[in-house]
Coordinates of C-alpha atoms in Angstrom, one line a residue:
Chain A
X1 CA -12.7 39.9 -41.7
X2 CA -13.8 37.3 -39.2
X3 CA -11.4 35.4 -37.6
X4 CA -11.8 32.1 -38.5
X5 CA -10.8 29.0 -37.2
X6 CA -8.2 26.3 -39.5
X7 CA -9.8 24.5 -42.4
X8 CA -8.4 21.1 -41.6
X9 CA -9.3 18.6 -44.7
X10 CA -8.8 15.0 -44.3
X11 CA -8.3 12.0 -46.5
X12 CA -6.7 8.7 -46.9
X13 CA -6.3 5.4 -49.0
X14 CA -8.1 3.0 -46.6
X15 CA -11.7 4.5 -47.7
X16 CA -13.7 6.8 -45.3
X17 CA -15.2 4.0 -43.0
X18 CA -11.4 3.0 -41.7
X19 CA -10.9 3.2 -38.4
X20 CA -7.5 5.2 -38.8
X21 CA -9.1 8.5 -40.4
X22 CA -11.9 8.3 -38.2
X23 CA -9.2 8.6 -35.1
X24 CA -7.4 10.9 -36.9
X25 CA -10.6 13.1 -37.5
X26 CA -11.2 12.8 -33.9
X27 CA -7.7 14.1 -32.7
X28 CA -7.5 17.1 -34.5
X29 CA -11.3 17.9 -33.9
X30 CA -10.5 20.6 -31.3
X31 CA -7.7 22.4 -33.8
X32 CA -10.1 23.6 -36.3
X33 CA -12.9 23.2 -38.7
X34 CA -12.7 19.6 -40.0
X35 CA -13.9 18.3 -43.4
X36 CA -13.4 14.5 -44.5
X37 CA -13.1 13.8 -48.0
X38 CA -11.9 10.2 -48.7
X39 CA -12.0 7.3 -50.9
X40 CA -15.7 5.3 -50.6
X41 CA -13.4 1.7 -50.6
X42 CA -10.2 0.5 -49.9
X43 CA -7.7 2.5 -52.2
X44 CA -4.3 0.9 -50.6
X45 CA -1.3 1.2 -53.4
X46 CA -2.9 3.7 -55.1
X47 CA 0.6 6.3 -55.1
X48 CA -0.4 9.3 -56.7
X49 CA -3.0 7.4 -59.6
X50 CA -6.2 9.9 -60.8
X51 CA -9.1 8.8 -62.2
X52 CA -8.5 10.2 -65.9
X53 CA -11.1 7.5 -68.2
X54 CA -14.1 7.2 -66.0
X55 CA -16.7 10.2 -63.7
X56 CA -16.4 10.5 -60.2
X57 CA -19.0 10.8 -57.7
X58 CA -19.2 12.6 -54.9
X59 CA -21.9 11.6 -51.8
X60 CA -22.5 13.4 -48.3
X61 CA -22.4 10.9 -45.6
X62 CA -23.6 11.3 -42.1
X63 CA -21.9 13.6 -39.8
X64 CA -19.6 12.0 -37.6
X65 CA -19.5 14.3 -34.5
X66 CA -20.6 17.1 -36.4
X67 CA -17.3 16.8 -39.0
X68 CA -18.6 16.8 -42.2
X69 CA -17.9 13.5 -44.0
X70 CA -17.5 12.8 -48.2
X71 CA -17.1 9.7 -50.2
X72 CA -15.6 10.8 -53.9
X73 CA -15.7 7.1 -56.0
X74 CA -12.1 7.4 -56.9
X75 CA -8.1 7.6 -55.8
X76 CA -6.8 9.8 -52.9
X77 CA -5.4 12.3 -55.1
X78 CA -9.1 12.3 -56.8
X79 CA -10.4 13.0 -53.4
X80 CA -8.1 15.8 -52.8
X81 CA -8.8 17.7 -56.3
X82 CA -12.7 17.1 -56.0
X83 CA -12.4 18.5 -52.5
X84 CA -11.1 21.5 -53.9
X85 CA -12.9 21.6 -57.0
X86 CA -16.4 20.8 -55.3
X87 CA -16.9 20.7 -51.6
X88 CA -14.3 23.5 -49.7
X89 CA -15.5 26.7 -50.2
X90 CA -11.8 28.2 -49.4
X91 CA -8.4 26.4 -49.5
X92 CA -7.7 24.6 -46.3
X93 CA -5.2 25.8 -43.9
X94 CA -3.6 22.0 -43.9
X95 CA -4.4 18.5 -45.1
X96 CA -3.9 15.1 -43.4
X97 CA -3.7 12.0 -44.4
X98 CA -4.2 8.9 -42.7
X99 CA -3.6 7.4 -40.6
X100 CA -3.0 4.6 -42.8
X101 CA -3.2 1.1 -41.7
X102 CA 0.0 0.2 -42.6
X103 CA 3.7 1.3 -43.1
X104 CA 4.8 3.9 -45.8
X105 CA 8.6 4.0 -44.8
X106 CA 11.2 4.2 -47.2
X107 CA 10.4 3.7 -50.4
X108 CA 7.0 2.8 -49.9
X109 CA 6.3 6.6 -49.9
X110 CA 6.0 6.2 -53.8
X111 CA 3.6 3.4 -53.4
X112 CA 1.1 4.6 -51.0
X113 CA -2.2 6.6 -51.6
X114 CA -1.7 7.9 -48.2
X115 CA 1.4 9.9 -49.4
X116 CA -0.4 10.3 -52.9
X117 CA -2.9 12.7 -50.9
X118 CA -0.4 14.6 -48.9
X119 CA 1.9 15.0 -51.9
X120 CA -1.1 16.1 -53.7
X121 CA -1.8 18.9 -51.2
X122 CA 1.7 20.1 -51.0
X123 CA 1.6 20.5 -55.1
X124 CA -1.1 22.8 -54.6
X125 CA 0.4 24.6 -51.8
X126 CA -1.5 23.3 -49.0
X127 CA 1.0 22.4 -45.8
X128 CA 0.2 18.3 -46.0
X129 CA 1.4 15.7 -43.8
X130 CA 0.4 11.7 -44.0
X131 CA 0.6 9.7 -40.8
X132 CA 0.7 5.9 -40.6
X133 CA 1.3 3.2 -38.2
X134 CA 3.4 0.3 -38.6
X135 CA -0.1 -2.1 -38.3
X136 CA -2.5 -4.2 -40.7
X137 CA -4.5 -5.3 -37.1
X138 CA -8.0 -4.9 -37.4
X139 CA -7.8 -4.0 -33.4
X140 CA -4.5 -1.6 -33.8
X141 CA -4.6 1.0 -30.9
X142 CA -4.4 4.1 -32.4
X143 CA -4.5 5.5 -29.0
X144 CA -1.0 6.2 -27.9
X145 CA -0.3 8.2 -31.1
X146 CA -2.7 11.1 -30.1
X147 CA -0.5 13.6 -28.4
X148 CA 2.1 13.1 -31.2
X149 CA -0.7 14.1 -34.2
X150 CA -1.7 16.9 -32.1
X151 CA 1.8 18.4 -31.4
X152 CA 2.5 17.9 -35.4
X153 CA -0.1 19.4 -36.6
X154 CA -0.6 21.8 -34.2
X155 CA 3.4 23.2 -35.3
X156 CA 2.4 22.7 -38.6
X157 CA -0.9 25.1 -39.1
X158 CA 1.3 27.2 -36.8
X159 CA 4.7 27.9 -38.3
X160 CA 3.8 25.8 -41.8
X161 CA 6.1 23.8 -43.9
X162 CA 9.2 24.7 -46.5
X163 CA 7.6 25.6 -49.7
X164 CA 7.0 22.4 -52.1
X165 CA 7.4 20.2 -49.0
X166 CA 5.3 17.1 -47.4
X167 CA 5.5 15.4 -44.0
X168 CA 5.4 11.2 -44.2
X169 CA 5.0 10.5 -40.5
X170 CA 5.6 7.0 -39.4
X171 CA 4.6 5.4 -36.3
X172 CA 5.9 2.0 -35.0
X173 CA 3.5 -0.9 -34.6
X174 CA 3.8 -1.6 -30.4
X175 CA 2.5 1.9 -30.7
X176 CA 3.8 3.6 -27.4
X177 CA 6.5 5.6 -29.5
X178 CA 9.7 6.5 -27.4
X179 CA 9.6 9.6 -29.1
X180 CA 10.0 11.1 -32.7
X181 CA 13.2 10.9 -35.1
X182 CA 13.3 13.5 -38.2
X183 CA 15.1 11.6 -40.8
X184 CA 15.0 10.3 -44.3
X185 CA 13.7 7.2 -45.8
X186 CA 15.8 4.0 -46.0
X187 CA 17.2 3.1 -49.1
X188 CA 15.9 -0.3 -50.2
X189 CA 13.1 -2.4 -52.6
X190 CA 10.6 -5.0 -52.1
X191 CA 11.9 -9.1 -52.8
X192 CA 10.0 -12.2 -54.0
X193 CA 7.1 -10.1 -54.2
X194 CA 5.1 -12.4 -56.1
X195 CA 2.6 -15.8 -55.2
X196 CA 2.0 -18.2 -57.8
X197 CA -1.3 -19.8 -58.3
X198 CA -3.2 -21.6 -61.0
X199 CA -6.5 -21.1 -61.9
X200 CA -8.7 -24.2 -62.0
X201 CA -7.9 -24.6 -65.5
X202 CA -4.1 -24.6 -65.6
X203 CA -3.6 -20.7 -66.0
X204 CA -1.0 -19.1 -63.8
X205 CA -1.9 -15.7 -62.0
X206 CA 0.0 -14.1 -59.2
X207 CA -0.8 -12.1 -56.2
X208 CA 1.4 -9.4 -54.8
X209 CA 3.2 -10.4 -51.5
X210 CA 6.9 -9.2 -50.6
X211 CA 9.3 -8.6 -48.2
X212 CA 11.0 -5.4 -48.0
X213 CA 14.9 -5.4 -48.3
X214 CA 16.2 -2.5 -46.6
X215 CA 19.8 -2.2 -47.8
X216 CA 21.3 -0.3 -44.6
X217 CA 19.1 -1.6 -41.5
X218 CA 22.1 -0.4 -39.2
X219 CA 21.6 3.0 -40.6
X220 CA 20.6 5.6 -37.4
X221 CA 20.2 8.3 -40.2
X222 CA 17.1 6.5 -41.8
X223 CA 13.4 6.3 -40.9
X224 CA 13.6 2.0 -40.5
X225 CA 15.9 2.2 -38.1
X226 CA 13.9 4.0 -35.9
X227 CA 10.5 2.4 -36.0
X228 CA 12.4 -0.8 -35.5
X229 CA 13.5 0.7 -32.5
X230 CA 10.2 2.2 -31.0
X231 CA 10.4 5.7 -32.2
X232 CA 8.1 7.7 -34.6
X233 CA 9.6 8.9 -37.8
X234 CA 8.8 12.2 -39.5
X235 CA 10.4 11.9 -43.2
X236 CA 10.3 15.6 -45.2
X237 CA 8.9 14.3 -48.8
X238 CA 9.3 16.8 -52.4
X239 CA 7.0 15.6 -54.8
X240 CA 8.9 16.9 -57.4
X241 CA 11.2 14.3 -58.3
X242 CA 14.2 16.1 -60.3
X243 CA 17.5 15.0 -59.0
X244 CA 18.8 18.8 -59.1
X245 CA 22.0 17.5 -58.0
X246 CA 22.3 15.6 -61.0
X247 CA 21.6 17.8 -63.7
X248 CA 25.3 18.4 -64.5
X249 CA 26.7 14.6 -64.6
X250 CA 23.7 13.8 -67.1
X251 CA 24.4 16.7 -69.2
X252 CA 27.9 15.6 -69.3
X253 CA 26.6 12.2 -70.1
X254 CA 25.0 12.8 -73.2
X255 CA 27.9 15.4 -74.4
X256 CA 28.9 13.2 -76.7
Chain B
X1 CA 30.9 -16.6 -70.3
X2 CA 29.0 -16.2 -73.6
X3 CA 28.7 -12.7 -74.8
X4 CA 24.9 -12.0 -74.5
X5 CA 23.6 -8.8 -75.9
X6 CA 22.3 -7.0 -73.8
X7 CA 18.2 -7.7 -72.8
X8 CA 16.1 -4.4 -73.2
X9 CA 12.1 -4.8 -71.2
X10 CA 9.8 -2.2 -73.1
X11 CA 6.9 -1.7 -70.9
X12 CA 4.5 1.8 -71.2
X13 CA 1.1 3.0 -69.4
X14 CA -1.2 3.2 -73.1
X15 CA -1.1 -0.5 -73.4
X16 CA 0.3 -3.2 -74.9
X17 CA -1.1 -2.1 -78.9
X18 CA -0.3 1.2 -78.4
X19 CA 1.5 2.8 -81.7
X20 CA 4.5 4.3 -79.1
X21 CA 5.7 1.2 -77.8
X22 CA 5.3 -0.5 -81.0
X23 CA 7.4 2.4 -82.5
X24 CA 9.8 1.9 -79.4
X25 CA 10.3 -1.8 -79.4
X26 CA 11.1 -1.4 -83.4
X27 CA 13.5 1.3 -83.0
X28 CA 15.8 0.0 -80.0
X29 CA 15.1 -3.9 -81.4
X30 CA 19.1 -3.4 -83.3
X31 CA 20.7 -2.1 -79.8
X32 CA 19.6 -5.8 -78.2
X33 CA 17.1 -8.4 -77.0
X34 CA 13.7 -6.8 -76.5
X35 CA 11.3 -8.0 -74.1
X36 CA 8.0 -5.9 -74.2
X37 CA 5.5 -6.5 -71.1
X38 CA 3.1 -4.3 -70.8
X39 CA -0.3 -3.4 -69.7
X40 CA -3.3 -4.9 -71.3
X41 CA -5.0 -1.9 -71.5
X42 CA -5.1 2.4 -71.6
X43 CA -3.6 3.1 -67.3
X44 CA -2.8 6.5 -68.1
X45 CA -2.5 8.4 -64.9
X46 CA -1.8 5.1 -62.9
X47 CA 1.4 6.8 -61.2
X48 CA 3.4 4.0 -59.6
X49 CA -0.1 2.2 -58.3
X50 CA 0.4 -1.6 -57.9
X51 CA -2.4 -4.1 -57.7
X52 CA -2.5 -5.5 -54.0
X53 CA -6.2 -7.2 -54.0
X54 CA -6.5 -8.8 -57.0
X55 CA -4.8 -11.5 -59.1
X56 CA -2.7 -10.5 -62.2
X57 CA -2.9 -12.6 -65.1
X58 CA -0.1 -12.7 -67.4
X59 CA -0.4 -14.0 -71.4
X60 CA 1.8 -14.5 -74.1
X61 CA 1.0 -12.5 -77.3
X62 CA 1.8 -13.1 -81.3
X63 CA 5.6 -12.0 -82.0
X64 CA 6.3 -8.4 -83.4
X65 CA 9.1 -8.9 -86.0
X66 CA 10.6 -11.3 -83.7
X67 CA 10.0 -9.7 -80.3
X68 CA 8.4 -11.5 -77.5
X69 CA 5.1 -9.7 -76.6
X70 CA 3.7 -10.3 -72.9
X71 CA 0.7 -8.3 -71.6
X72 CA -0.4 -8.2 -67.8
X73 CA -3.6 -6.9 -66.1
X74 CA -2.2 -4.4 -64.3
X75 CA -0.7 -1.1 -64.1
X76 CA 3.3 -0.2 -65.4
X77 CA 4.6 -0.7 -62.0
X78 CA 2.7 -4.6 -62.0
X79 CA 4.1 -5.1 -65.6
X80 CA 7.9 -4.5 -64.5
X81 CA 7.7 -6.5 -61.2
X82 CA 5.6 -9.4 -62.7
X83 CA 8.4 -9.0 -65.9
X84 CA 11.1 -9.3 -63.4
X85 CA 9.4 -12.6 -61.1
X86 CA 7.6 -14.4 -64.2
X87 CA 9.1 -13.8 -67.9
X88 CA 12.6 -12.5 -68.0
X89 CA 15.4 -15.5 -66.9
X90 CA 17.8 -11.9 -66.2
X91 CA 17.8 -8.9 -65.0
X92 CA 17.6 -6.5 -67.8
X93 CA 20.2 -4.2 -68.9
X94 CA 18.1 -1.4 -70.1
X95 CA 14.4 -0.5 -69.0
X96 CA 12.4 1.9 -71.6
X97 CA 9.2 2.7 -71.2
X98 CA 6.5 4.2 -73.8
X99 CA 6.7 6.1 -75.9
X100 CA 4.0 8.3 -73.8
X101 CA 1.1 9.3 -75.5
X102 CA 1.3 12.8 -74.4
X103 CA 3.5 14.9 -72.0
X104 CA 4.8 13.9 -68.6
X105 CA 6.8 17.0 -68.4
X106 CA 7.2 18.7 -65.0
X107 CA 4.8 17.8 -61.7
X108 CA 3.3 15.3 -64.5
X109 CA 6.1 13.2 -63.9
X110 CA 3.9 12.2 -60.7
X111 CA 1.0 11.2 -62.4
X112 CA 2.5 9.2 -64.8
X113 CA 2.3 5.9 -65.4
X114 CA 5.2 5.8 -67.7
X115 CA 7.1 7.1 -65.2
X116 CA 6.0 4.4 -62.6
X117 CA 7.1 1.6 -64.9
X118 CA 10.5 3.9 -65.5
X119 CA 10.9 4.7 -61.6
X120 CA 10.2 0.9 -60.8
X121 CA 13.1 -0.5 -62.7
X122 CA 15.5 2.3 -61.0
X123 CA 14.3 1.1 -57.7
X124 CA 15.1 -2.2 -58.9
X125 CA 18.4 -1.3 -59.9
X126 CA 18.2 -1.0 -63.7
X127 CA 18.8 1.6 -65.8
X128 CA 15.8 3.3 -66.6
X129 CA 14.5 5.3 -69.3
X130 CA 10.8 7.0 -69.9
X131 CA 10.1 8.4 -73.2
X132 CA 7.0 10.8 -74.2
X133 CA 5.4 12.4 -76.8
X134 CA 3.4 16.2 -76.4
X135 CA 0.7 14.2 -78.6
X136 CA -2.5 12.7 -78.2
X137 CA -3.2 12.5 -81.6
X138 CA -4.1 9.1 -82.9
X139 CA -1.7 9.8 -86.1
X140 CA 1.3 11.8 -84.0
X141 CA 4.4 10.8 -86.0
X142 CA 7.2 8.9 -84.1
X143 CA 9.6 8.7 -86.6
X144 CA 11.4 12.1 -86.2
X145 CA 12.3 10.8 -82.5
X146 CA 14.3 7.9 -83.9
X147 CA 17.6 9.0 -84.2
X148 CA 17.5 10.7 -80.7
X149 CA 16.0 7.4 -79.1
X150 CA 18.9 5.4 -80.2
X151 CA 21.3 7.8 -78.9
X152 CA 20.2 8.2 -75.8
X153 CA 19.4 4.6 -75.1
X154 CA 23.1 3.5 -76.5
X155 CA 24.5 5.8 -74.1
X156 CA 23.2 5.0 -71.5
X157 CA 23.2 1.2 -72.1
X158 CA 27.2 1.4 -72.3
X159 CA 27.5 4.4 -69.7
X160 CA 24.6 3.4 -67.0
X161 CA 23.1 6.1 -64.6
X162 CA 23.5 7.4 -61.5
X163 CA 22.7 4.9 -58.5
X164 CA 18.9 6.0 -57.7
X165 CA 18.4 8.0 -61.0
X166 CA 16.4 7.3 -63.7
X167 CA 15.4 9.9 -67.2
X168 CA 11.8 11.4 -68.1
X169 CA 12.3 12.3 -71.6
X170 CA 10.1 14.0 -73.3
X171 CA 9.8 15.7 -77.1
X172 CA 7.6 18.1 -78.4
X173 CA 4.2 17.7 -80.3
X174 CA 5.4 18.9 -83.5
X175 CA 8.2 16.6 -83.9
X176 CA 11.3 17.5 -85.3
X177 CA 13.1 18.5 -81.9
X178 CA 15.8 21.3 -82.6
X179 CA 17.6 19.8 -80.5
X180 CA 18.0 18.1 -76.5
X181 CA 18.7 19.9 -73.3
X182 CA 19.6 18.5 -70.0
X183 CA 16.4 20.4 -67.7
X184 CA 15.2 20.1 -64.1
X185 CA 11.2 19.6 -64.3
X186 CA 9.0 23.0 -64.5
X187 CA 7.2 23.9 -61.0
X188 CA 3.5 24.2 -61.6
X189 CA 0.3 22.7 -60.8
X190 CA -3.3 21.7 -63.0
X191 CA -6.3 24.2 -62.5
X192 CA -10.0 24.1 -63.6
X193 CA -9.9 20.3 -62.8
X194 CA -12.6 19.1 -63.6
X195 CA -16.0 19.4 -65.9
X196 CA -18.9 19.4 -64.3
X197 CA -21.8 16.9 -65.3
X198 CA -25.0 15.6 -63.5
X199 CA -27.0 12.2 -64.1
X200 CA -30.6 12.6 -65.8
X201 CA -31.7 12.0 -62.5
X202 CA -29.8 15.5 -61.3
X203 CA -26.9 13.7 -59.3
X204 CA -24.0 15.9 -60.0
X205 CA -20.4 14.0 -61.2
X206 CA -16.9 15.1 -62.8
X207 CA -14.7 14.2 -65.0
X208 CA -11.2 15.0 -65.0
X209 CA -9.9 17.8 -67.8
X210 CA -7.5 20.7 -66.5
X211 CA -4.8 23.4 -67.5
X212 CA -1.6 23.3 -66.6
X213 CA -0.4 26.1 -65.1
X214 CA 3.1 26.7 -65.3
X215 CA 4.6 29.0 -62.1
X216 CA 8.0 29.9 -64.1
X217 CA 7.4 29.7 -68.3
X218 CA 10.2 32.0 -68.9
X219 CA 12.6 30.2 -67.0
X220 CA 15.5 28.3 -69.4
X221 CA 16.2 25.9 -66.2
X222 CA 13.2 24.2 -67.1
X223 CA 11.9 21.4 -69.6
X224 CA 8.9 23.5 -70.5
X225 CA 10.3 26.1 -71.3
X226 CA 12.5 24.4 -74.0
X227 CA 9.7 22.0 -75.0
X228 CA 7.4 25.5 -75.6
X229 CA 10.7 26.0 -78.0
X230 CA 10.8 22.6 -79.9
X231 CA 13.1 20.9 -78.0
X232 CA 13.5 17.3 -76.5
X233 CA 14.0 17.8 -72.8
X234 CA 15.7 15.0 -70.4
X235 CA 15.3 15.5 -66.9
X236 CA 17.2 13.1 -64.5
X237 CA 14.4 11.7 -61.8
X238 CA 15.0 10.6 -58.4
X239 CA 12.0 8.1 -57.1
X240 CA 13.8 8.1 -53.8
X241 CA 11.1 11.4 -52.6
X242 CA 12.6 12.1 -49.2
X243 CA 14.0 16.1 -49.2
X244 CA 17.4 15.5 -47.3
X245 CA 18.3 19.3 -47.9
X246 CA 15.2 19.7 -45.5
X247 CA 15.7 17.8 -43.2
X248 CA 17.8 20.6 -40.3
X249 CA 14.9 22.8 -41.2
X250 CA 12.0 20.6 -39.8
X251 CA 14.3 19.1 -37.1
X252 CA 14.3 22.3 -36.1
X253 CA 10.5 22.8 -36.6
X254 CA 10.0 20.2 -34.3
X255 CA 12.5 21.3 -31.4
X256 CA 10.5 21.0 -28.0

């Protein structure tokens, strides 16, 4: 057996020319073999959607720094299983995600093809973790958050994750984190998420706006409180949804 | 205070004509006010995607034995928000969703975009039911679900949820269920993903097709293995994905 270095495989929801996975590539570079597989466009909001009605392409781009780089022509979870299915010739050691232009706090977990990739990995037993900062800028410094990837992953290929477990890895927008929180994701939903238009004929159409509503902001054991405060935020995610802990108040429910 | 009864939104991920939510609207349309909203076409597999660049457009269909009939071009999770923002004057009492073309038993629950519409109303607060069928077949018969669709949605109308809970409900193919248990979803993952394909001109492409592969078949815990055994299976769902139980063990991870 030779001893071989880490199969890192990346991916995201911001499409492989982002500047986020590009940095994130870059930063993990020296831990192991890295392969990119991502999205060819912008696949923000995507959650864990696959392409089930329509083929999928898959194209070799240039190397970037001699990291291999894919474009599949479909979601982040799409990505994920063609990378598997058709470009890794073993199972990687871990997957990343990211790092996402954007915030996928709280509940936006469920929304975001970032964490549709990472929870994707984790079902198939791959230790995955999705990073994101706080940040829509087109100039965001993804600078700062270097040393904090390469400790997480690092621990991660080292000593791996609990078994059906994800990482959603947060970092706040003034990106010079005062260090990092390991906490669970504020309870809350999106408000007056809509914008009314009319087309030029009278029609209404709306586009998707919002403001979150976090319903405990004063909460220190939750993942907003700390990225409002200047810290990074690493939020354990199961992609199996069951509420074990409910099982017995349902059945009891429907006992006549 | 008049005494309303109580307002019931229908949405589903096969589309607005679909024979389940038809079947759906028309069996719970005694129980209350129904409201169906609903995709405007097939976004099977949409998960809880939302539409963030591009406009929805929202339309008013014919009437179906007295219930209003909206469609949007969106996925599930667009239908309920834009439901919520643009058609309904309340919130709803009761959100249903389907009934599912097929299963969304176990990990499937994640893909799902019955699911999405059911996990969207629990984030917004409402009562959430999604209801599937182990059936793709244009002719599958909904009528031997009847009876156990009204039960369920009555009691949870008058009885509610959990706070953060929502059901996946799902009954087998051949369908006169024996019976309903009270299950936590089967662990498992797909396998042999994808069919391979290439273009005339010798471009390669997939196309999504798979096995499940269930990880614990003989386990009674489980909603496949009572589905395998003609059984309805209702499995309380938490959209909130963060693992609290983990949370000690990857603090500990990440100490120094």
């Amino acid at each position: 057996m030779e001893n071989k270095r880490p199969l890192i495989l990346i991916c995201n929801d911001d499409g492989v020319r982002a500047r986020g996975i590009i940095h994130l590539a870059r930063t993990v570079s020296s831990l192991g073999d890295v392969v990119i597989v991502a999205p060819d466009d912008a696949q923000s909001g995507k959650s864990s959607a696959l392409t089930v009605n329509a083929p999928l392409m898959l194209a070799e781009l240039p190397e970037l720094d001699g990291i291999k780089v894919y474009s599949v022509t479909g979601t982040p979870v799409d990505c994920v299983k063609i990378a598997i299915h058709a470009v890794l010739d073993r199972k990687p050691d871990i997957l990343l995600s990211g790092i996402n232009h954007g915030s996928n706090a709280a509940i936006n977990n469920i929304y975001s093809g970032t964490m549709g990739a990472a929870m994707e990995g984790c079902i198939l037993g791959i230790p995955s973790i999705g990073y994101s900062l706080q940040s829509h800028s087109p100039n965001a410094d993804f600078d700062p958050l270097t040393p904090y990837i390469v400790d997480i992953t690092k621990k991660v290929i080292s000593e791996g994750l609990p078994e059906g477990v994800c990482l959603n890895v947060n970092f706040p927008a003034r990106c010079n984190p005062k260090g990092i929180k390991v906490v669970r994701g504020a309870h809350g939903h999106w408000t007056e998420e809509y914008q009314d238009f009319a087309t030029p004929h009278g029609t209404p159409f709306y586009w998707l706006t919002g403001k979150f509503h976090n319903l405990e902001p004063d909460n220190p054991e939750t993942d907003e409180y700390w990225l409002a405060r200047q810290y990074g935020t690493i939020v354990p995610i199961r992609p199996d949804q069951t509420a074990t802990d409910k099982i017995d108040d349902i059945t009891e429910l429907f006992r006549n």
